[in-house]
Short mmCIF file of C-alpha atoms in Angstrom, two decimals:
data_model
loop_
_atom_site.label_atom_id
_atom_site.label_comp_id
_atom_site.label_asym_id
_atom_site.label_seq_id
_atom_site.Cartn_x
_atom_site.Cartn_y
_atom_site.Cartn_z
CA UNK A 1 107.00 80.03 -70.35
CA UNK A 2 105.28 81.02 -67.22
CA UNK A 3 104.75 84.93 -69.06
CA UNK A 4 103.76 83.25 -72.27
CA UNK A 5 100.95 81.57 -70.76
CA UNK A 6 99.43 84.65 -69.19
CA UNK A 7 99.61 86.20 -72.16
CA UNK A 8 97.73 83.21 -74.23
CA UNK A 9 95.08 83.15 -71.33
CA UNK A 10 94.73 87.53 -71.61
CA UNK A 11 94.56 86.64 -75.60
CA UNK A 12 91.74 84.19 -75.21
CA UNK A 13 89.72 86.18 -72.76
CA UNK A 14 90.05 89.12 -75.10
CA UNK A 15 88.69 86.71 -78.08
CA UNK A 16 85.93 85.65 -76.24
CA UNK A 17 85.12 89.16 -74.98
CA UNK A 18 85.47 90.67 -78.58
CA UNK A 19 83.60 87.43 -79.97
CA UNK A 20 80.95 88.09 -77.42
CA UNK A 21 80.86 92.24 -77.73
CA UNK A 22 80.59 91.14 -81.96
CA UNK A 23 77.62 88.88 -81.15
CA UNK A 24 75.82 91.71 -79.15
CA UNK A 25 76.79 94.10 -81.58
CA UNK A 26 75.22 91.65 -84.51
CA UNK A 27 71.89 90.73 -82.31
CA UNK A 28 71.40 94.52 -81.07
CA UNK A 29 72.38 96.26 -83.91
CA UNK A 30 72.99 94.33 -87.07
CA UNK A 31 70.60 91.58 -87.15
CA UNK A 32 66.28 92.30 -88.47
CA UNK A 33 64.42 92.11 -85.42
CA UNK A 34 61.14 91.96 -87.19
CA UNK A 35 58.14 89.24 -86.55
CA UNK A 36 55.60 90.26 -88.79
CA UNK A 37 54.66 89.83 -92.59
CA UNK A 38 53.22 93.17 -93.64
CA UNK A 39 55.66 95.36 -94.95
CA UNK A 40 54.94 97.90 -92.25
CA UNK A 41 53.74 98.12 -89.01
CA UNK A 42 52.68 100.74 -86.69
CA UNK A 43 52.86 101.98 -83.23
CA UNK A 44 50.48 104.73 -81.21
CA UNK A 45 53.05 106.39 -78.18
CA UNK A 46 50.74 108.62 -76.12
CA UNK A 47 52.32 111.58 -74.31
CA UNK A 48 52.36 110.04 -71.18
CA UNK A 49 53.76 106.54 -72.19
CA UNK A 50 56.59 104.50 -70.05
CA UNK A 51 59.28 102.47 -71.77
CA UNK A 52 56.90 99.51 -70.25
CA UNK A 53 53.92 101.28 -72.23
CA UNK A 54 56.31 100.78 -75.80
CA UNK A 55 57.80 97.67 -75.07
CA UNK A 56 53.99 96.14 -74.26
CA UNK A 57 53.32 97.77 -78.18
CA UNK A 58 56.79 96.40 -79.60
CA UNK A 59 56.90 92.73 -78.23
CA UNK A 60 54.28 91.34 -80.57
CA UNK A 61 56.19 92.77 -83.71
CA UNK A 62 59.49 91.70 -83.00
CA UNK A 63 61.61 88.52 -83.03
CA UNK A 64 63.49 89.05 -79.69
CA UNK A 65 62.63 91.72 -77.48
CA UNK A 66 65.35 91.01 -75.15
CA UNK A 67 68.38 92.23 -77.65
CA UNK A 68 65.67 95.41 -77.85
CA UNK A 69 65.65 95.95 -74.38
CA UNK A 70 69.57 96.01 -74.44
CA UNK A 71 70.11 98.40 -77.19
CA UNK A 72 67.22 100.81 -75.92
CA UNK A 73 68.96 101.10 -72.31
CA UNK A 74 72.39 101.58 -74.05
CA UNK A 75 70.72 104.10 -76.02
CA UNK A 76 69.05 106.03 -73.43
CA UNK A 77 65.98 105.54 -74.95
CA UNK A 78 64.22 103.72 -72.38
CA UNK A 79 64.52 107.44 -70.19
CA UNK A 80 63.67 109.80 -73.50
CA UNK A 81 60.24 108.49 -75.19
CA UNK A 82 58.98 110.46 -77.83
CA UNK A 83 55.01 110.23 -78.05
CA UNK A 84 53.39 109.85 -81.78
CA UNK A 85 52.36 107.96 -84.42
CA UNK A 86 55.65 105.71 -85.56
CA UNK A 87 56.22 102.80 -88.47
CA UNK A 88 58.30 99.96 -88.36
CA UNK A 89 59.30 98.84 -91.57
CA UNK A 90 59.52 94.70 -92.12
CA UNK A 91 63.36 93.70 -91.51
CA UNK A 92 64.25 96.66 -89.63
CA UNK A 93 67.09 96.13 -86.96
CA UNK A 94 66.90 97.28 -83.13
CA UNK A 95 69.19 100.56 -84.12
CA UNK A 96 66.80 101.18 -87.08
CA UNK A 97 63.43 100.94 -84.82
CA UNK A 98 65.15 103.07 -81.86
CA UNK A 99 66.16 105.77 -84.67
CA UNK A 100 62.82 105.70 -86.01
CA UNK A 101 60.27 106.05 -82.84
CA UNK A 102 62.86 108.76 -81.62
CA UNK A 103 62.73 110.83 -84.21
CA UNK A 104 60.21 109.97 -87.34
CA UNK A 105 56.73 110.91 -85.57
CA UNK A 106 54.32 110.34 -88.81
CA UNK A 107 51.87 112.97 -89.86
CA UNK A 108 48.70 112.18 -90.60
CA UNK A 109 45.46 113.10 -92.26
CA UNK A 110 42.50 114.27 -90.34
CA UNK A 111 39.23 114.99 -92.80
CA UNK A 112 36.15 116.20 -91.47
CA UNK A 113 32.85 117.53 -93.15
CA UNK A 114 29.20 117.61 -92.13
CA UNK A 115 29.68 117.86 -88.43
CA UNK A 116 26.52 119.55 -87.21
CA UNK A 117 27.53 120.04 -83.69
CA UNK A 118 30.82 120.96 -81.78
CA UNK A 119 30.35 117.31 -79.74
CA UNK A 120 30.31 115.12 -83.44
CA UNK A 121 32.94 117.37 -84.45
CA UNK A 122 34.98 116.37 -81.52
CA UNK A 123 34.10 112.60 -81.83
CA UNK A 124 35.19 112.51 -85.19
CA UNK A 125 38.63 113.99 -84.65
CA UNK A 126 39.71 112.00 -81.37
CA UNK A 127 39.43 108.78 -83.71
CA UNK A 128 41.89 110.09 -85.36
CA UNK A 129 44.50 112.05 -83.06
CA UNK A 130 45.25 111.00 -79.07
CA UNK A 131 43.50 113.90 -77.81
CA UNK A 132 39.92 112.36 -76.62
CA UNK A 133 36.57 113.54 -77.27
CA UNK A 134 35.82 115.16 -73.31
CA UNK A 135 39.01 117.30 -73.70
CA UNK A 136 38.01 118.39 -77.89
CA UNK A 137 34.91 119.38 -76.23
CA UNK A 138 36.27 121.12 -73.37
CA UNK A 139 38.56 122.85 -75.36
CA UNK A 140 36.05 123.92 -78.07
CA UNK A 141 33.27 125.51 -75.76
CA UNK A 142 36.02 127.06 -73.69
CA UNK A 143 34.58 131.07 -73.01
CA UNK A 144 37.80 132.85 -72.21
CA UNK A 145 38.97 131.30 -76.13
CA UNK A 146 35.45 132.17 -77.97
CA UNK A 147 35.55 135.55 -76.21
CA UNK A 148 39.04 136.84 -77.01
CA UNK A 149 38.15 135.12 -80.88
CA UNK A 150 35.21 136.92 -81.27
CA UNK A 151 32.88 133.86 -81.40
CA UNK A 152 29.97 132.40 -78.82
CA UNK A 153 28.19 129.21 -78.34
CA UNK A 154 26.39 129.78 -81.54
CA UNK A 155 29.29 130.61 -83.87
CA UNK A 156 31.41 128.31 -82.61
CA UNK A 157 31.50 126.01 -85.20
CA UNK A 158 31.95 128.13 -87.69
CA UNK A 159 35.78 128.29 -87.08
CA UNK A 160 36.60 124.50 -87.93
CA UNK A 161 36.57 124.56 -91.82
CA UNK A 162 36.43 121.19 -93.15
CA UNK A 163 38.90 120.06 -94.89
CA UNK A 164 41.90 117.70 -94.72
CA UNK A 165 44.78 118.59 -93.08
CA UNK A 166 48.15 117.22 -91.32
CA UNK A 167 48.49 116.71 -87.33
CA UNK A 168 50.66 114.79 -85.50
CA UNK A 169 49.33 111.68 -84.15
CA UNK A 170 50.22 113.01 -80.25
CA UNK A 171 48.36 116.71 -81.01
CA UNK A 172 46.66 118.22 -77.91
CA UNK A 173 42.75 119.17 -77.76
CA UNK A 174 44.29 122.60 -77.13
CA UNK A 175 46.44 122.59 -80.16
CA UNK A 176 43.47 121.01 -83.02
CA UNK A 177 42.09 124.28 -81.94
CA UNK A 178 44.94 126.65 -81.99
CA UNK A 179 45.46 124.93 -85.61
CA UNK A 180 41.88 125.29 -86.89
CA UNK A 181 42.06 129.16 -85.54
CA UNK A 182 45.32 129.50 -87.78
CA UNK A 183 43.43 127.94 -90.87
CA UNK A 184 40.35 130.16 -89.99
CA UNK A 185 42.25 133.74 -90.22
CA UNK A 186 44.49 132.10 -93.20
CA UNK A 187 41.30 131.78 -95.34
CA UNK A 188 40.06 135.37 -93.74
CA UNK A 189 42.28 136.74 -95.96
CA UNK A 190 41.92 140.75 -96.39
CA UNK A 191 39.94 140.26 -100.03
CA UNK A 192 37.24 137.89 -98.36
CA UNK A 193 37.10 140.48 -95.22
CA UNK A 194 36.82 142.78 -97.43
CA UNK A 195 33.48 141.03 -99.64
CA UNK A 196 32.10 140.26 -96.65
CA UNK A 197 31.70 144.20 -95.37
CA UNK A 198 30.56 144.90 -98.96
CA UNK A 199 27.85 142.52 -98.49
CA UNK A 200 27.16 143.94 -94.95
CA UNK A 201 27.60 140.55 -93.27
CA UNK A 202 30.61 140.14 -90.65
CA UNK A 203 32.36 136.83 -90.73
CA UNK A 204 30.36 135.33 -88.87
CA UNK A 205 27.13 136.00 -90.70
CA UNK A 206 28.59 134.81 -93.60
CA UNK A 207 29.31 131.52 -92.13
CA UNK A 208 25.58 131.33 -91.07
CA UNK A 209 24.21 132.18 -94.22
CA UNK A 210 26.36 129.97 -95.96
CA UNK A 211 25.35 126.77 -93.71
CA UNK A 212 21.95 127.64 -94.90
CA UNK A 213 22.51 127.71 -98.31
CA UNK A 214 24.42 124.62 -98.38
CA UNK A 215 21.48 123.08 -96.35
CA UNK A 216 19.46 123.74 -99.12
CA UNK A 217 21.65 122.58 -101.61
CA UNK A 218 24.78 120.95 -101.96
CA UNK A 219 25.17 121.62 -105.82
CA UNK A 220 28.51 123.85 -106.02
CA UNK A 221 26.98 125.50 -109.21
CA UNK A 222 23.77 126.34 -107.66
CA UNK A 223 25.13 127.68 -104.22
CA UNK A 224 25.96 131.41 -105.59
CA UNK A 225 22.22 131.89 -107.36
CA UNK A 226 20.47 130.86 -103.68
CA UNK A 227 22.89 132.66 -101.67
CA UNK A 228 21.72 135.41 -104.46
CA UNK A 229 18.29 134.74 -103.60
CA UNK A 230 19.02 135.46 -99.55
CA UNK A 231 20.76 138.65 -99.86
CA UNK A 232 18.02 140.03 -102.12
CA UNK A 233 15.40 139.22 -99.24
CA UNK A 234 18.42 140.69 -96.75
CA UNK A 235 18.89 143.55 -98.70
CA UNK A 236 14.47 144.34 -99.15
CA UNK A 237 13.68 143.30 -95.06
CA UNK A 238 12.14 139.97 -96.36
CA UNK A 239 12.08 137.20 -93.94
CA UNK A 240 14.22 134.45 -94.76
CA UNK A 241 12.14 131.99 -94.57
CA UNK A 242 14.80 128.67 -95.08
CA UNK A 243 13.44 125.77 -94.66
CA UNK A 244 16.29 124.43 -92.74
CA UNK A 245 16.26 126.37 -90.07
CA UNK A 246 12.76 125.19 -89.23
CA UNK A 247 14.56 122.15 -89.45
CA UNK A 248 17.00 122.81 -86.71
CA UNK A 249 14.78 124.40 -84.61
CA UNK A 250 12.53 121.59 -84.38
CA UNK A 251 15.60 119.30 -83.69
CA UNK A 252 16.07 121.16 -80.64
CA UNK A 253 12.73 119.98 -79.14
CA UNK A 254 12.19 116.93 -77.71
CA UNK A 255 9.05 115.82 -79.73
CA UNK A 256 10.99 116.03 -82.31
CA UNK A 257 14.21 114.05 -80.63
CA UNK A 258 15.26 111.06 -83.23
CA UNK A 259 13.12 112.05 -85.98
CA UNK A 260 13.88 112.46 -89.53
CA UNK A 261 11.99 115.61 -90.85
CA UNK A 262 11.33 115.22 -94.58
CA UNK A 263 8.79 117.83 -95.20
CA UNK A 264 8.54 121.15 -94.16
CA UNK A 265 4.37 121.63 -92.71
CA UNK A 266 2.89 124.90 -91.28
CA UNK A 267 3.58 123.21 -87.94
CA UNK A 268 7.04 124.00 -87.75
CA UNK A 269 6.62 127.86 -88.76
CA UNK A 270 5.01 128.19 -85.38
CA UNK A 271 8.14 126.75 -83.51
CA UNK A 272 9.14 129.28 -81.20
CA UNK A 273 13.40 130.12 -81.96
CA UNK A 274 15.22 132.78 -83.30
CA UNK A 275 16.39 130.25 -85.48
CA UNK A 276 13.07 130.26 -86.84
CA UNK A 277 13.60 132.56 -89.83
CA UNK A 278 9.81 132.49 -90.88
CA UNK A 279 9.23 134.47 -88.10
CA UNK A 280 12.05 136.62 -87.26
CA UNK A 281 13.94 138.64 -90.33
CA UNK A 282 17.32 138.58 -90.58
CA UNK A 283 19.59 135.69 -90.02
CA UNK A 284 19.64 133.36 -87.03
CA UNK A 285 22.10 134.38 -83.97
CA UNK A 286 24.50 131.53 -85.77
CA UNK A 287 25.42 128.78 -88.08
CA UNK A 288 22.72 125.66 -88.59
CA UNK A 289 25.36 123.23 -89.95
CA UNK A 290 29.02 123.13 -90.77
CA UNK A 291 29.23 124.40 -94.46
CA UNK A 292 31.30 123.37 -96.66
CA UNK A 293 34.33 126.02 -98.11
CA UNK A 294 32.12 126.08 -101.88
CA UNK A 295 28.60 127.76 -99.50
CA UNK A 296 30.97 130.34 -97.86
CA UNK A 297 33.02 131.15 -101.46
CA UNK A 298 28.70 131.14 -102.73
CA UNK A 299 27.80 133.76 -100.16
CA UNK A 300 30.67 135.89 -100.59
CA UNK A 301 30.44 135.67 -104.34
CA UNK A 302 26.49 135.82 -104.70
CA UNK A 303 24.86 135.86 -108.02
CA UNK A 304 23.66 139.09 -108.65
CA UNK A 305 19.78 138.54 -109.84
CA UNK A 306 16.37 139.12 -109.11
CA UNK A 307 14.77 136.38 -107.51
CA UNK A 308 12.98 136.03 -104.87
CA UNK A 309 11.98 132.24 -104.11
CA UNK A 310 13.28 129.40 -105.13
CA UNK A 311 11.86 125.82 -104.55
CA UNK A 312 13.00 122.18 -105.34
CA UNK A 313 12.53 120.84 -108.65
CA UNK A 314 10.89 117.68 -108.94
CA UNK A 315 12.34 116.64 -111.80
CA UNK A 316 16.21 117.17 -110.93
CA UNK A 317 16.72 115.75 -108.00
CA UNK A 318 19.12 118.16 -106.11
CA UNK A 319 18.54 121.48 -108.16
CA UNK A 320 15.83 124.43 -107.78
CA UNK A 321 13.38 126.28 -109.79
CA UNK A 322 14.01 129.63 -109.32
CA UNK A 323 11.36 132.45 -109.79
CA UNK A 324 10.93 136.42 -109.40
CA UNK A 325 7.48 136.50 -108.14
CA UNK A 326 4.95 134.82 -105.91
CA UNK A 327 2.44 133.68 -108.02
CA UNK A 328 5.27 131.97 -110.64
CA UNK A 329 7.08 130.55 -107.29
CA UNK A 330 3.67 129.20 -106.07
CA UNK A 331 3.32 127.06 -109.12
CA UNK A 332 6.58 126.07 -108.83
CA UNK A 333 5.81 124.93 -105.02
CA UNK A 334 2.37 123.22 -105.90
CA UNK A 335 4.49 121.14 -108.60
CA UNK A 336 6.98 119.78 -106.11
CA UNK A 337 4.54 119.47 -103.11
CA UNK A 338 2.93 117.26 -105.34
CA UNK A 339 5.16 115.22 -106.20
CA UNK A 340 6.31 114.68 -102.36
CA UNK A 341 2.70 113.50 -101.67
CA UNK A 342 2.94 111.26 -104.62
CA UNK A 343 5.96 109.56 -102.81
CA UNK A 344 4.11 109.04 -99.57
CA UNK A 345 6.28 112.13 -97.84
CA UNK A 346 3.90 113.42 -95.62
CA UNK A 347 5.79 114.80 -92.91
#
């Protein structure tokens, strides 16, 4: 009787341990552990994050963050975060979160365009991976990495072709720009190399003459016929003369520090730069904006013509009047110059 009792008392304990392990087992593993009503939610883990630094993220999505905490020290995940961009899906259960933000770091898309300086290049991208603006910039003017690229301060920019592409939330400063080099010599393919020594630009150049020429206009089917137009004065010892890079010249100076330049006066021919292609021949020392992919294709693929000048047209907004000689270009000049005064754009 004495045995039988013992061996009741060993049964019970064992049901209430099992009934117990069952109820963990349900709460940690089995049961949702979700709080919120989108269908998904999302989490940010930077590279340097503590369990404290997820759970602080987690709490607010989830129903019981205790039966987390359990199931993430059993798991050994509390000792082994993984930094990145995670989901959690609505109805998810403790095991389904912990497999997820250990191993399903989300890609996502980074788009940039129209960045006219390294610095707005680098504020643009550090809203969208962890790596912050100071180190982008850092990382971007660095000399020993310009040097060994075969870039300087002025060329710079002319590696990051815009574009969208795929990062990992948790991507470095130092590897957005180990990633935009790769893209760089991926699109330098041999053929493009190639055109570009045909044309008797280097890479660079090209890129410089292309961010004029999409300065000037951002009409994909025009781009090739200006770019035309600037190897022809290349190509004869004609100065350049591009508006927009009086443009950016003048935007260096402080008189002309948060102003918006909408017409090109004798004025700024006189600015002293050698971006200042009205009085130096050739093109500048580098790009005067970030081009897009369509100028670069234009300048490598230049319409083969004989024009000379080219000025806006004041009757398609966008597009140019292109003409052979002076005295045809000067009428079409007059035309437009008119038609800016008529609009009150005197400067």
């Amino acid at each position: 009787m004495y045995i039988k009792k013992i061996l009741l008392a060993i049964l019970v304990i064992g049901l209430i341990v099992a009934a117990f392990f069952a109820n963990f087992v349900y709460k940690a593993m089995l049961k949702p552990n979700t709080a919120f009503n989108n269908e998904t939610a999302y989490i940010y883990i930077p590279s340097s994050a503590s369990y404290d630094d997820v759970r602080s993220q987690l709490e607010p999505l989830l129903d019981d963050i205790d039966s987390f905490d359990d199931l993430a020290k059993q798991k050994k995940y509390t000792t082994n975060i993984k930094a990145g961009k995670y989901a959690i899906k609505k109805g998810m259960t403790n095991n389904d979160i912990i497999n997820s933000i250990r191993s399903e770091n989300l890609p996502i898309k980074v788009s940039f365009n129209n960045q006219s300086t390294l610095e707005k290049l680098a504020g643009r991208i550090s809203n969208d991976i962890e790596a912050d603006s100071i180190s982008l910039i850092k990382a971007m003017h660095d000399s020993a990495f310009l040097v060994e690229n075969k870039f300087n301060e002025a060329t710079a920019l002319g590696m990051y072709l815009p574009n969208s592409y795929e990062f990992f939330w948790n991507t470095s400063a130092e590897a957005f720009r180990s990633r935009m080099l790769r893209e760089y010599k991926r699109f330098w393919t041999d053929t493009r190399i190639e055109k570009a020594h045909d044309n008797g630009l280097s890479q660079n150049q090209v890129i410089a003459l292309a961010s004029i020429v999409y300065e000037e206009s951002k009409q994909a089917s025009e781009q090739p016929r200006i770019a035309g137009v600037y190897m022809n004065r290349l190509r004869i010892g004609m100065p350049l003369q591009a508006d927009p890079t009086l443009k950016f010249a003048a935007y260096k100076l402080p008189k002309y520090k948060n102003t918006v330049i909408k017409r090109v006066l004798n004025v700024h021919k006189e600015i002293e730069s050698p971006y200042n292609t009205y009085k130096y021949r050739g093109l500048p020392p580098g790009l005067i904006a970030m081009p897009d992919i369509s100028a670069i294709k234009a300048v490598l693929n230049y319409e083969k013509h004989n024009y000379l000048y080219f000025a806006a047209d004041a009757k398609r907004f966008g597009y140019h009047k292109f003409a052979k000689t002076l005295a045809q270009h000067n009428v079409n000049a007059r035309e437009y110059q008119r038609y800016l005064s008529s609009q009150g754009i005197n400067k």
